[in-house]
Short mmCIF file of C-alpha atoms in Angstrom, two decimals:
data_model
loop_
_atom_site.label_atom_id
_atom_site.label_comp_id
_atom_site.label_asym_id
_atom_site.label_seq_id
_atom_site.Cartn_x
_atom_site.Cartn_y
_atom_site.Cartn_z
CA UNK A 98 0.00 0.00 0.00
CA UNK A 99 2.90 2.35 0.64
CA UNK A 100 3.85 1.81 -3.01
CA UNK A 101 0.42 2.97 -4.10
CA UNK A 102 0.71 6.10 -1.98
CA UNK A 103 4.23 6.76 -3.21
CA UNK A 104 3.21 6.33 -6.83
CA UNK A 105 0.26 8.70 -6.45
CA UNK A 106 2.60 11.25 -4.90
CA UNK A 107 5.43 10.97 -7.41
CA UNK A 108 3.69 10.23 -10.71
CA UNK A 109 3.54 13.88 -11.84
CA UNK A 110 7.18 14.34 -11.05
CA UNK A 111 8.00 11.12 -12.85
CA UNK A 112 6.22 12.21 -16.01
CA UNK A 113 7.86 15.63 -15.77
CA UNK A 114 11.23 13.92 -15.88
CA UNK A 115 10.29 11.20 -18.36
CA UNK A 116 8.64 13.42 -20.98
CA UNK A 117 11.65 15.68 -21.78
CA UNK A 118 13.83 12.59 -22.27
CA UNK A 119 11.31 11.15 -24.71
CA UNK A 120 11.06 14.47 -26.55
CA UNK A 121 14.83 14.77 -26.73
CA UNK A 122 15.23 11.30 -28.19
CA UNK A 123 12.30 11.88 -30.56
CA UNK A 124 13.94 15.09 -31.78
CA UNK A 125 17.19 13.18 -32.25
CA UNK A 126 15.43 10.67 -34.51
CA UNK A 127 13.82 13.47 -36.51
CA UNK A 128 17.23 15.00 -37.13
CA UNK A 129 18.73 11.82 -38.58
CA UNK A 130 19.36 12.37 -42.30
CA UNK A 131 18.47 16.08 -42.10
CA UNK A 132 21.51 17.45 -40.32
CA UNK A 133 24.84 16.74 -41.98
CA UNK A 134 27.58 16.09 -39.40
CA UNK A 135 30.82 18.03 -39.52
CA UNK A 136 33.10 15.31 -40.83
CA UNK A 137 36.18 17.42 -40.22
CA UNK A 138 35.79 16.63 -36.53
CA UNK A 139 36.37 12.96 -35.64
CA UNK A 140 33.22 11.05 -34.67
CA UNK A 141 34.69 10.21 -31.21
CA UNK A 142 35.20 13.88 -30.48
CA UNK A 143 31.69 14.79 -31.62
CA UNK A 144 30.16 12.02 -29.51
CA UNK A 145 32.30 13.06 -26.54
CA UNK A 146 30.91 16.61 -26.82
CA UNK A 147 27.32 15.38 -26.95
CA UNK A 148 27.86 13.09 -23.95
CA UNK A 149 29.43 15.94 -21.95
CA UNK A 150 26.34 18.07 -22.57
CA UNK A 151 24.12 15.13 -21.70
CA UNK A 152 25.77 14.86 -18.26
CA UNK A 153 23.56 17.81 -17.28
CA UNK A 154 20.45 15.91 -18.34
CA UNK A 155 21.47 12.88 -16.29
CA UNK A 156 21.38 15.14 -13.23
CA UNK A 157 17.65 15.65 -13.52
CA UNK A 158 16.23 12.17 -12.69
CA UNK A 159 18.40 11.85 -9.58
CA UNK A 160 17.64 15.32 -8.31
CA UNK A 161 13.94 15.41 -9.09
CA UNK A 162 12.74 11.93 -8.28
CA UNK A 163 14.18 11.84 -4.75
CA UNK A 164 12.32 12.69 -1.58
CA UNK A 165 12.53 12.41 2.16
CA UNK A 166 10.17 9.47 2.11
CA UNK A 167 7.89 10.88 4.76
CA UNK A 168 7.13 14.39 3.68
CA UNK A 169 4.81 14.03 0.76
CA UNK A 170 5.49 15.97 -2.35
CA UNK A 171 4.19 16.95 -5.73
CA UNK A 172 5.78 19.12 -8.35
CA UNK A 173 4.94 22.76 -8.90
CA UNK A 174 2.08 23.04 -6.48
CA UNK A 175 1.67 24.30 -2.96
CA UNK A 176 2.68 21.47 -0.69
CA UNK A 177 1.60 22.83 2.70
CA UNK A 178 -1.52 20.69 2.71
CA UNK A 179 0.45 17.68 1.64
CA UNK A 180 2.96 18.13 4.42
CA UNK A 181 0.08 18.21 6.92
CA UNK A 182 -0.65 14.56 6.24
CA UNK A 183 2.79 13.64 7.64
CA UNK A 184 1.25 13.20 11.10
CA UNK A 185 -1.29 10.74 9.77
CA UNK A 186 1.48 8.81 7.99
CA UNK A 187 3.59 8.71 11.13
CA UNK A 188 0.66 7.39 13.17
CA UNK A 189 0.62 4.25 11.00
CA UNK A 190 2.35 1.15 12.35
CA UNK A 191 5.28 1.58 9.99
CA UNK A 192 8.82 2.57 10.91
CA UNK A 193 10.25 5.76 9.50
CA UNK A 194 13.00 3.78 7.83
CA UNK A 195 10.47 1.61 6.03
CA UNK A 196 8.67 4.74 4.86
CA UNK A 197 11.97 6.11 3.58
CA UNK A 198 12.99 2.85 1.93
CA UNK A 199 9.67 2.32 0.18
CA UNK A 200 9.79 5.85 -1.20
CA UNK A 201 13.44 5.50 -2.19
CA UNK A 202 12.71 2.12 -3.76
CA UNK A 203 10.03 3.59 -5.98
CA UNK A 204 12.13 6.67 -6.77
CA UNK A 205 15.09 4.51 -7.81
CA UNK A 206 12.78 2.33 -9.90
CA UNK A 207 11.37 5.41 -11.64
CA UNK A 208 14.90 6.68 -12.18
CA UNK A 209 15.95 3.31 -13.62
CA UNK A 210 12.99 3.39 -16.02
CA UNK A 211 13.93 6.88 -17.26
CA UNK A 212 17.57 5.83 -17.73
CA UNK A 213 16.62 2.55 -19.41
CA UNK A 214 14.21 4.15 -21.86
CA UNK A 215 16.71 6.91 -22.64
CA UNK A 216 19.47 4.36 -23.21
CA UNK A 217 17.28 2.25 -25.49
CA UNK A 218 16.69 5.43 -27.47
CA UNK A 219 20.43 6.11 -27.50
CA UNK A 220 21.04 2.53 -28.56
CA UNK A 221 19.12 3.17 -31.75
CA UNK A 222 19.99 6.81 -32.25
CA UNK A 223 23.77 6.87 -31.77
CA UNK A 224 24.49 4.13 -34.34
CA UNK A 225 22.36 6.11 -36.80
CA UNK A 226 24.24 9.33 -36.08
CA UNK A 227 27.68 7.74 -35.79
CA UNK A 228 27.65 4.63 -37.99
CA UNK A 229 31.44 4.72 -38.27
CA UNK A 230 31.88 4.01 -34.56
CA UNK A 231 30.22 0.55 -34.74
CA UNK A 232 29.27 0.59 -31.06
CA UNK A 233 28.37 -2.84 -29.62
CA UNK A 234 25.30 -3.06 -27.32
CA UNK A 235 27.53 -3.91 -24.34
CA UNK A 236 28.98 -0.40 -24.46
CA UNK A 237 25.49 0.98 -23.94
CA UNK A 238 24.93 -1.38 -21.02
CA UNK A 239 28.20 -0.23 -19.41
CA UNK A 240 27.27 3.40 -20.07
CA UNK A 241 23.88 2.72 -18.43
CA UNK A 242 25.61 1.29 -15.35
CA UNK A 243 27.76 4.43 -15.09
CA UNK A 244 24.78 6.74 -15.49
CA UNK A 245 22.79 4.76 -12.93
CA UNK A 246 25.62 4.89 -10.37
CA UNK A 247 26.03 8.66 -10.93
CA UNK A 248 22.29 9.23 -10.64
CA UNK A 249 22.14 7.11 -7.49
CA UNK A 250 24.64 9.48 -5.86
CA UNK A 251 22.61 12.52 -6.99
CA UNK A 252 19.43 10.81 -5.80
CA UNK A 253 20.93 10.15 -2.36
CA UNK A 254 22.14 13.74 -2.11
CA UNK A 255 18.68 14.98 -3.04
CA UNK A 256 17.12 12.60 -0.49
CA UNK A 257 19.45 13.88 2.22
CA UNK A 258 18.58 17.48 1.39
CA UNK A 259 14.88 16.59 1.43
CA UNK A 260 15.17 15.53 5.07
CA UNK A 261 15.56 19.16 6.08
CA UNK A 262 14.55 21.23 3.03
CA UNK A 263 11.32 21.76 1.18
CA UNK A 264 10.66 20.14 -2.19
CA UNK A 265 11.86 22.78 -4.60
CA UNK A 266 14.89 23.78 -2.51
CA UNK A 267 15.84 20.15 -2.23
CA UNK A 268 15.75 19.72 -6.00
CA UNK A 269 17.68 22.86 -6.85
CA UNK A 270 20.01 22.33 -3.91
CA UNK A 271 21.02 18.93 -5.28
CA UNK A 272 21.57 20.30 -8.79
CA UNK A 273 23.59 23.26 -7.53
CA UNK A 274 25.68 21.05 -5.26
CA UNK A 275 26.52 18.70 -8.14
CA UNK A 276 27.22 21.74 -10.33
CA UNK A 277 29.61 23.02 -7.65
CA UNK A 278 31.39 19.65 -7.53
CA UNK A 279 31.63 19.72 -11.34
CA UNK A 280 33.20 23.18 -11.16
CA UNK A 281 35.60 22.00 -8.49
CA UNK A 282 36.71 18.98 -10.53
CA UNK A 283 37.32 21.31 -13.51
CA UNK A 284 39.60 23.39 -11.30
CA UNK A 285 41.33 20.67 -9.31
CA UNK A 286 41.50 18.18 -12.18
CA UNK A 287 41.47 14.82 -10.40
CA UNK A 288 43.00 11.78 -12.20
CA UNK A 289 40.92 11.05 -15.31
CA UNK A 290 40.28 7.49 -14.21
CA UNK A 291 38.62 8.80 -11.01
CA UNK A 292 36.60 11.65 -12.55
CA UNK A 293 32.87 10.82 -12.52
CA UNK A 294 32.04 13.58 -14.98
CA UNK A 295 34.67 12.41 -17.44
CA UNK A 296 33.25 8.89 -17.06
CA UNK A 297 29.98 10.20 -18.47
CA UNK A 298 31.70 12.16 -21.23
CA UNK A 299 35.15 11.77 -22.80
CA UNK A 300 35.97 8.71 -20.71
CA UNK A 301 32.62 6.97 -21.09
CA UNK A 302 32.32 3.34 -22.08
CA UNK A 303 30.87 4.46 -25.43
CA UNK A 304 34.35 5.76 -26.25
CA UNK A 305 36.66 3.56 -24.15
CA UNK A 306 34.59 0.34 -24.51
CA UNK A 307 35.18 -0.51 -20.84
CA UNK A 308 33.47 0.23 -17.55
CA UNK A 309 34.93 3.22 -15.70
CA UNK A 310 35.26 1.18 -12.51
CA UNK A 311 36.55 3.78 -10.08
CA UNK A 312 34.00 6.49 -10.88
CA UNK A 313 31.24 3.87 -10.56
CA UNK A 314 32.59 2.62 -7.22
CA UNK A 315 33.06 6.18 -6.01
CA UNK A 316 29.50 7.12 -6.99
CA UNK A 317 28.08 4.07 -5.23
CA UNK A 318 30.13 4.80 -2.10
CA UNK A 319 28.99 8.43 -2.04
CA UNK A 320 25.38 7.28 -2.58
CA UNK A 321 25.64 4.85 0.35
CA UNK A 322 27.11 7.51 2.67
CA UNK A 323 24.54 10.16 1.74
CA UNK A 324 21.64 7.72 2.01
CA UNK A 325 22.81 6.57 5.45
CA UNK A 326 22.94 10.21 6.56
CA UNK A 327 19.42 10.74 5.18
CA UNK A 328 18.14 7.66 7.02
CA UNK A 329 19.73 8.88 10.25
CA UNK A 330 18.09 12.29 9.85
CA UNK A 331 14.69 10.74 9.16
CA UNK A 332 15.01 8.49 12.20
CA UNK A 333 16.08 11.25 14.57
CA UNK A 334 14.24 14.37 13.53
CA UNK A 335 10.96 15.83 14.75
CA UNK A 336 8.08 16.19 12.31
CA UNK B 156 -3.82 -5.34 32.08
CA UNK B 157 -1.75 -2.29 32.95
CA UNK B 158 -3.48 0.30 35.12
CA UNK B 159 -2.26 3.11 32.87
CA UNK B 160 -2.39 3.19 29.09
CA UNK B 161 -0.34 6.36 28.91
CA UNK B 162 2.29 7.40 31.41
CA UNK B 163 4.63 10.36 31.17
CA UNK B 164 7.22 11.43 33.68
CA UNK B 165 8.84 14.85 33.73
CA UNK B 166 8.57 15.30 29.97
CA UNK B 167 10.33 18.37 28.67
CA UNK B 168 10.30 19.60 25.09
CA UNK B 169 11.45 22.85 23.57
CA UNK B 170 11.35 24.16 20.04
CA UNK B 171 14.27 26.55 19.82
CA UNK B 172 13.99 28.87 22.79
CA UNK B 173 10.28 28.13 23.19
CA UNK B 174 9.54 25.58 25.91
CA UNK B 175 6.42 23.59 24.97
CA UNK B 176 6.45 21.06 27.82
CA UNK B 177 8.05 21.74 31.20
CA UNK B 178 8.07 18.52 33.15
CA UNK B 179 4.73 16.98 32.28
CA UNK B 180 3.52 14.14 34.49
CA UNK B 181 0.48 12.30 33.21
CA UNK B 182 -1.24 8.99 33.85
CA UNK B 183 -4.20 7.94 31.76
CA UNK B 184 -6.19 5.05 33.27
CA UNK B 185 -6.93 2.05 31.05
CA UNK B 186 -10.47 2.10 29.65
CA UNK B 187 -11.16 5.70 30.60
CA UNK B 188 -12.30 8.69 28.60
CA UNK B 189 -9.65 11.26 29.33
CA UNK B 190 -10.13 14.92 28.45
CA UNK B 191 -6.97 16.90 27.83
CA UNK B 192 -7.57 20.61 28.21
CA UNK B 193 -5.55 23.73 27.80
CA UNK B 194 -5.36 27.06 26.08
CA UNK B 195 -3.77 27.47 22.64
CA UNK B 196 -0.07 26.78 22.94
CA UNK B 197 -0.41 25.02 26.30
CA UNK B 198 1.36 21.95 24.94
CA UNK B 199 -1.55 19.60 24.16
CA UNK B 200 -0.56 18.83 20.58
CA UNK B 201 3.12 18.52 21.52
CA UNK B 202 2.17 15.96 24.18
CA UNK B 203 0.22 13.97 21.59
CA UNK B 204 3.13 14.20 19.16
CA UNK B 205 5.48 12.89 21.85
CA UNK B 206 3.14 9.97 22.54
CA UNK B 207 3.13 9.05 18.85
CA UNK B 208 6.91 9.52 18.56
CA UNK B 209 6.38 12.27 15.99
CA UNK B 210 8.55 14.54 18.10
CA UNK B 211 11.14 13.34 20.57
CA UNK B 212 11.21 14.61 24.15
CA UNK B 213 14.31 16.49 25.30
CA UNK B 214 14.05 14.99 28.77
CA UNK B 215 11.79 12.65 30.71
CA UNK B 216 10.08 9.43 29.78
CA UNK B 217 6.77 8.55 28.15
CA UNK B 218 5.21 5.17 27.55
CA UNK B 219 2.10 3.89 25.80
CA UNK B 220 0.85 0.42 26.74
CA UNK B 221 3.99 0.16 28.89
CA UNK B 222 6.30 0.60 25.90
CA UNK B 223 8.62 3.63 25.88
CA UNK B 224 7.65 5.86 22.97
CA UNK B 225 11.31 6.23 22.01
CA UNK B 226 11.65 2.47 21.47
CA UNK B 227 11.32 2.70 17.69
CA UNK B 228 10.90 -1.04 17.11
CA UNK B 229 8.25 -1.65 19.76
CA UNK B 230 6.42 1.62 19.16
CA UNK B 231 5.66 0.47 15.60
CA UNK B 232 3.82 -2.55 17.04
CA UNK B 233 2.11 -0.34 19.62
CA UNK B 234 0.79 1.94 16.88
CA UNK B 235 -1.30 -0.97 15.56
CA UNK B 236 -3.34 -0.47 18.73
CA UNK B 237 -3.72 3.30 18.40
CA UNK B 238 -6.28 5.30 16.45
CA UNK B 239 -5.35 8.92 15.81
CA UNK B 240 -7.02 12.12 14.68
CA UNK B 241 -4.57 14.95 14.07
CA UNK B 242 -5.21 18.55 14.95
CA UNK B 243 -5.08 19.82 11.35
CA UNK B 244 -7.21 16.95 9.94
CA UNK B 245 -4.92 16.75 6.92
CA UNK B 246 -5.02 13.60 4.84
CA UNK B 247 -3.63 12.81 1.42
CA UNK B 248 -5.40 15.37 -0.79
CA UNK B 249 -4.72 13.46 -4.02
CA UNK B 250 -6.56 10.34 -2.82
CA UNK B 251 -10.27 9.71 -2.92
CA UNK B 252 -12.10 8.64 0.23
CA UNK B 253 -12.17 5.11 -1.12
CA UNK B 254 -8.41 5.15 -1.80
CA UNK B 255 -7.63 6.44 1.70
CA UNK B 256 -9.66 3.58 3.17
CA UNK B 257 -7.99 1.04 0.88
CA UNK B 258 -4.60 2.46 1.83
CA UNK B 259 -5.17 2.46 5.61
CA UNK B 260 -6.98 -0.88 6.06
CA UNK B 261 -4.06 -3.30 5.51
CA UNK B 262 -1.93 -1.70 8.23
CA UNK B 263 -4.37 -2.71 10.97
CA UNK B 264 -4.99 -6.42 11.58
CA UNK B 265 -8.03 -5.64 13.75
CA UNK B 266 -9.65 -3.36 11.16
CA UNK B 267 -13.41 -3.19 11.78
CA UNK B 268 -15.19 -3.39 8.44
CA UNK B 269 -18.52 -3.14 10.28
CA UNK B 270 -17.52 0.18 11.85
CA UNK B 271 -16.17 1.42 8.53
CA UNK B 272 -19.52 0.80 6.91
CA UNK B 273 -21.44 2.21 9.85
CA UNK B 274 -19.55 5.51 9.83
CA UNK B 275 -19.51 5.80 6.07
CA UNK B 276 -23.30 5.63 6.23
CA UNK B 277 -23.61 7.84 9.27
CA UNK B 278 -21.33 10.59 7.95
CA UNK B 279 -22.50 10.15 4.33
CA UNK B 280 -18.94 10.36 3.05
CA UNK B 281 -18.72 10.27 -0.76
CA UNK B 282 -16.35 7.43 -1.67
CA UNK B 283 -15.31 8.84 -5.01
CA UNK B 284 -14.62 12.36 -3.87
CA UNK B 285 -11.04 13.48 -3.42
CA UNK B 286 -9.92 14.43 0.08
CA UNK B 287 -8.95 17.88 -1.23
CA UNK B 288 -12.58 18.43 -2.24
CA UNK B 289 -14.00 17.54 1.19
CA UNK B 290 -15.08 20.23 3.65
CA UNK B 291 -13.20 20.49 6.94
CA UNK B 292 -16.12 18.83 8.71
CA UNK B 293 -16.06 15.91 6.29
CA UNK B 294 -12.30 15.59 6.69
CA UNK B 295 -12.79 15.44 10.46
CA UNK B 296 -15.41 12.74 9.99
CA UNK B 297 -13.17 10.76 7.66
CA UNK B 298 -10.30 10.98 10.14
CA UNK B 299 -12.59 9.81 12.94
CA UNK B 300 -13.72 6.90 10.80
CA UNK B 301 -10.09 5.98 10.04
CA UNK B 302 -9.21 6.17 13.74
CA UNK B 303 -12.18 4.21 15.04
CA UNK B 304 -12.21 1.50 12.36
CA UNK B 305 -8.62 0.59 13.23
CA UNK B 306 -10.12 -1.46 16.06
CA UNK B 307 -7.76 0.38 18.37
CA UNK B 308 -7.39 -0.08 22.11
CA UNK B 309 -6.46 3.59 22.44
CA UNK B 310 -7.88 6.54 20.55
CA UNK B 311 -5.76 9.68 20.60
CA UNK B 312 -7.91 12.46 19.28
CA UNK B 313 -6.64 16.01 18.88
CA UNK B 314 -9.67 18.31 18.73
CA UNK B 315 -11.84 15.56 17.19
CA UNK B 316 -14.97 17.66 16.81
CA UNK B 317 -13.24 20.63 15.20
CA UNK B 318 -15.18 21.70 12.11
CA UNK B 319 -18.26 19.63 12.86
CA UNK B 320 -21.75 21.09 13.12
CA UNK B 321 -23.53 20.79 16.51
CA UNK B 322 -25.61 17.79 15.43
CA UNK B 323 -22.51 15.96 14.19
CA UNK B 324 -20.69 16.84 17.43
CA UNK B 325 -23.48 15.19 19.41
CA UNK B 326 -23.33 12.09 17.19
CA UNK B 327 -19.57 11.83 17.54
CA UNK B 328 -19.61 12.24 21.33
CA UNK B 329 -22.32 9.61 21.64
CA UNK B 330 -20.35 7.22 19.46
CA UNK B 331 -17.16 7.77 21.44
CA UNK B 332 -18.93 6.92 24.68
CA UNK B 333 -20.44 3.78 23.19
CA UNK B 334 -17.07 2.70 21.73
CA UNK B 335 -15.38 3.19 25.09
CA UNK B 336 -18.14 1.21 26.81
CA UNK B 337 -18.41 -1.62 24.28
CA UNK B 338 -14.73 -2.25 23.58
CA UNK B 339 -13.02 -0.95 26.71
CA UNK B 340 -11.20 1.46 24.45
CA UNK B 341 -9.30 4.24 26.16
CA UNK B 342 -10.07 7.62 24.65
CA UNK B 343 -7.55 10.39 25.14
CA UNK B 344 -8.81 13.56 23.56
CA UNK B 345 -7.86 17.19 23.59
CA UNK B 346 -10.44 19.87 23.21
CA UNK B 347 -11.18 23.54 23.67
CA UNK B 348 -14.84 22.75 24.13
CA UNK B 349 -15.26 22.44 27.88
CA UNK B 350 -18.90 21.42 27.53
CA UNK B 351 -17.90 18.44 25.37
CA UNK B 352 -15.27 17.35 27.83
CA UNK B 353 -17.67 17.71 30.73
CA UNK B 354 -20.25 15.70 28.80
CA UNK B 355 -18.17 12.59 28.23
CA UNK B 356 -14.86 12.66 30.11
CA UNK B 357 -14.30 10.65 33.26
CA UNK B 358 -10.85 12.04 33.88
CA UNK B 359 -9.35 15.37 32.93
CA UNK B 360 -6.02 17.06 32.84
CA UNK B 361 -5.72 20.81 32.52
CA UNK B 362 -2.47 21.78 30.93
CA UNK B 363 -1.04 25.26 31.21
CA UNK B 364 2.26 26.41 29.76
CA UNK B 365 3.59 22.90 29.46
CA UNK B 366 2.61 21.72 32.95
CA UNK B 367 -0.37 19.77 34.25
CA UNK B 368 -2.07 22.13 36.69
CA UNK B 369 -5.17 20.03 37.45
CA UNK B 370 -5.41 16.25 37.05
CA UNK B 371 -8.01 13.85 38.32
CA UNK B 372 -11.37 12.15 37.97
CA UNK B 373 -13.90 14.74 36.87
CA UNK B 374 -16.40 13.81 39.58
CA UNK B 375 -13.71 14.07 42.26
CA UNK B 376 -12.61 17.45 40.97
CA UNK B 377 -16.16 18.74 40.93
CA UNK B 378 -16.68 17.47 44.48
CA UNK B 379 -13.38 18.90 45.65
CA UNK B 380 -13.50 22.31 44.07
CA UNK B 381 -15.90 24.85 45.51
CA UNK B 382 -16.50 28.52 45.28
CA UNK B 383 -16.86 30.48 48.49
CA UNK B 384 -18.42 33.88 48.08
CA UNK B 385 -17.66 36.25 50.95
CA UNK B 386 -19.20 39.66 51.61
CA UNK B 387 -17.32 41.74 54.19
CA UNK B 388 -18.45 44.78 56.15
CA UNK B 389 -16.03 47.13 54.46
CA UNK B 390 -13.44 46.80 51.75
CA UNK B 391 -10.24 45.13 53.00
CA UNK B 392 -7.29 47.49 53.11
CA UNK B 393 -4.58 44.84 52.84
CA UNK B 394 -4.68 41.51 51.02
CA UNK B 395 -5.49 38.48 53.17
CA UNK B 396 -2.91 35.75 53.50
CA UNK B 397 -5.18 32.79 52.81
CA UNK B 398 -4.57 29.32 54.18
CA UNK B 399 -3.50 26.48 51.91
CA UNK B 400 -6.22 25.27 49.54
CA UNK B 401 -7.29 28.60 48.06
CA UNK B 402 -6.60 28.33 44.34
CA UNK B 403 -7.78 31.72 43.23
CA UNK B 404 -9.06 34.92 44.78
CA UNK B 405 -11.09 37.61 43.05
CA UNK B 406 -12.06 40.75 44.94
CA UNK B 407 -14.54 43.36 43.79
CA UNK B 408 -15.35 45.97 46.42
CA UNK B 409 -16.71 44.20 49.50
CA UNK B 410 -17.18 40.91 47.68
CA UNK B 411 -14.47 38.28 47.65
CA UNK B 412 -14.75 35.16 45.54
CA UNK B 413 -12.54 32.20 46.43
CA UNK B 414 -11.99 29.04 44.42
CA UNK B 415 -10.90 26.36 46.86
CA UNK B 416 -9.68 22.84 46.22
CA UNK B 417 -9.14 21.50 49.77
CA UNK B 418 -9.04 22.55 53.43
CA UNK B 419 -12.56 23.95 53.13
CA UNK B 420 -13.21 23.95 56.87
CA UNK B 421 -10.02 25.85 57.66
CA UNK B 422 -10.79 28.35 54.90
CA UNK B 423 -14.34 28.87 56.18
CA UNK B 424 -12.91 29.39 59.65
CA UNK B 425 -10.59 32.06 58.26
CA UNK B 426 -13.45 33.68 56.35
CA UNK B 427 -15.53 33.93 59.54
CA UNK B 428 -12.67 35.75 61.23
CA UNK B 429 -12.96 38.64 58.73
CA UNK B 430 -14.85 41.68 60.10
CA UNK B 431 -18.60 41.33 59.50
CA UNK B 432 -18.18 38.56 56.93
CA UNK B 433 -21.01 36.46 55.56
CA UNK B 434 -20.25 33.60 53.24
CA UNK B 435 -21.95 31.22 50.85
CA UNK B 436 -20.62 27.99 49.23
CA UNK B 437 -21.28 26.96 45.63
CA UNK B 438 -20.37 23.89 43.65
CA UNK B 439 -18.46 24.64 40.46
CA UNK B 440 -18.29 23.19 36.96
CA UNK B 441 -15.33 22.29 34.81
CA UNK B 442 -15.45 25.69 33.14
CA UNK B 443 -14.88 27.47 36.49
CA UNK B 444 -12.05 25.15 37.41
CA UNK B 445 -10.47 25.64 34.00
CA UNK B 446 -10.86 29.39 33.88
CA UNK B 447 -9.63 30.00 37.39
CA UNK B 448 -6.65 27.65 37.31
CA UNK B 449 -5.47 28.73 33.90
CA UNK B 450 -6.00 32.41 34.65
CA UNK B 451 -4.32 31.94 38.01
CA UNK B 452 -1.16 30.71 36.37
#
C-alpha cells in the first residue's frame, strides 16, 4: 500500500522527468538524415561533446525523483496541505526507515525506467548518427551502469537534502551542489580514471569500450554515505 | 492489564527557545475517557506528538501500553493499537475517500469493516470524492472513521470535533462513549470545548504552559473544588494571607470570591474571622475550574 501512496505522490514528477527525455530522443530521430555532421571533426570527439552536454540531463532524474520518504510531495504546487498529512502517515504502524525505503525504492525504480528508456533510445539513435563508430550493445549497457551509479549518488544527495529542506529547494540544492562539484573537478582536475564527470563524457564506455570502474565505485560509495545520513536524519528528527 | 495506558514522567520539550512542555507528568487510566484541556499553545498537541513519537522529548520518559515511545521497534507494534485524529485533519489530498480507506486498512490487523460501513453511512462520506474536495467537517469525519475502524485499544484524538456542526458533534460524542463502553477502548482527547469534555470525560487534565495544573477524575474534581463567596463589612485594606487550599481569589469591592480545592473547613474558619463577613458555598463546573486555574497561572 505504501507503493500505491508513493506512486500517487510521485507520478507527476516522474512524467515531468520522463517526458523531456522522450522528446529529446524523438527530436534526435527526426534529425537523422536532415543534419549533416561536420566530418572534419572525428566522430569520437563529436560524440564526446554530446555526452558531456548530456551529463547535465542525467542530473535531472536523480535530483527530481528523490524525496525524504515521509514528507509528501508533488511538483509545482503548494505542498503545505500535503505536508500536513505527515502526522497521519507517522501514526501508521510503519517505521520511519520503512517509509523512507519504500519511497526511495520507488524513486530509484522510476529513475531506472527513465535511464533505461533513454538508453534504449540512445542505442538506436547513436548508431544512426555515428555509424562509423560501430558501437556494440555492451557499451550501452556499461554506459547505463555508469549513469545509474552517478544518478544514485545525486538521488541520495537529493534525499538527504529533502530531510531538512522543502521540495523545490531540495531539487535545486542537489543540482547546484553537483554543479559546484563539477566546477571543483574542472579546477582541481582529479585523475581522469577517477573523474565521474569524465566517465559520463570523454571517458565513457561508449568511447573507451570498458566500464569506468573507479567512478562507478566512487559514486556508489557516495550514494551509500549520503543515504545513510538521510536515514539517520529521518530516524532522529521531529516532524 | 496495565493500570495506565499512557504514562509520562517529567517530559520536557522545547522548540528553539520556546519551551512547549516543562516537566509533564500524566497517567491515563486504562479504559477511561480522558479529556486533555488547555489554552492554545499550552502543549496539548506537543504531548500527543510525543506519545506518537512524531517529536522526541528532550528529557523525561513517556510510555504507551507500557512501551517507551522512544523504542522505535516496539512503538511500531504499539501503533497498531492506536487510532489517531490529528489537529489539522490533513489527509492525502490526491486520494479519494475510497483510496484512503484502501490504503489504511491493511496496516491494521483488527480493522473493523462493520464500523467502517457504519460511519460511512452515518457521515455520508462520498467514496469517489477526493480528500482535497471535502469540507473540513467531512475531513474530520473521515479521520474519525479511520481512527475508530482501526479497532484500536487507544484513541488519541486532537480536537476531534473541530469543524463539525452541533448535530454531528453530538453524534460523535455519543459514538465515542459507546465505543469506550463496548470495547473498553481508552479515549484520550484534547479539546477547547469544555462542555464536550464535561459531557463525556471521566478524567481530565488541565495543561497550562507545558505543565499539568489540574489532574483527576472529573467527579472528584467537581466534588473537591468549591467557590466560596464572601461579603465583608467594608473593603479590605490589605490583602489576606489565605490558608493552603485557596486556588484563586477575586475581589470586587466588598465581595471576595474564592476558588478552593481543599481545606474547606479551615478556609471557612478564616473567612468567619474577617470583620462582619457572611459567606456562601457553591459547587463549580469544569469551566470554572479551568478558567480559574489557567488564569491563576
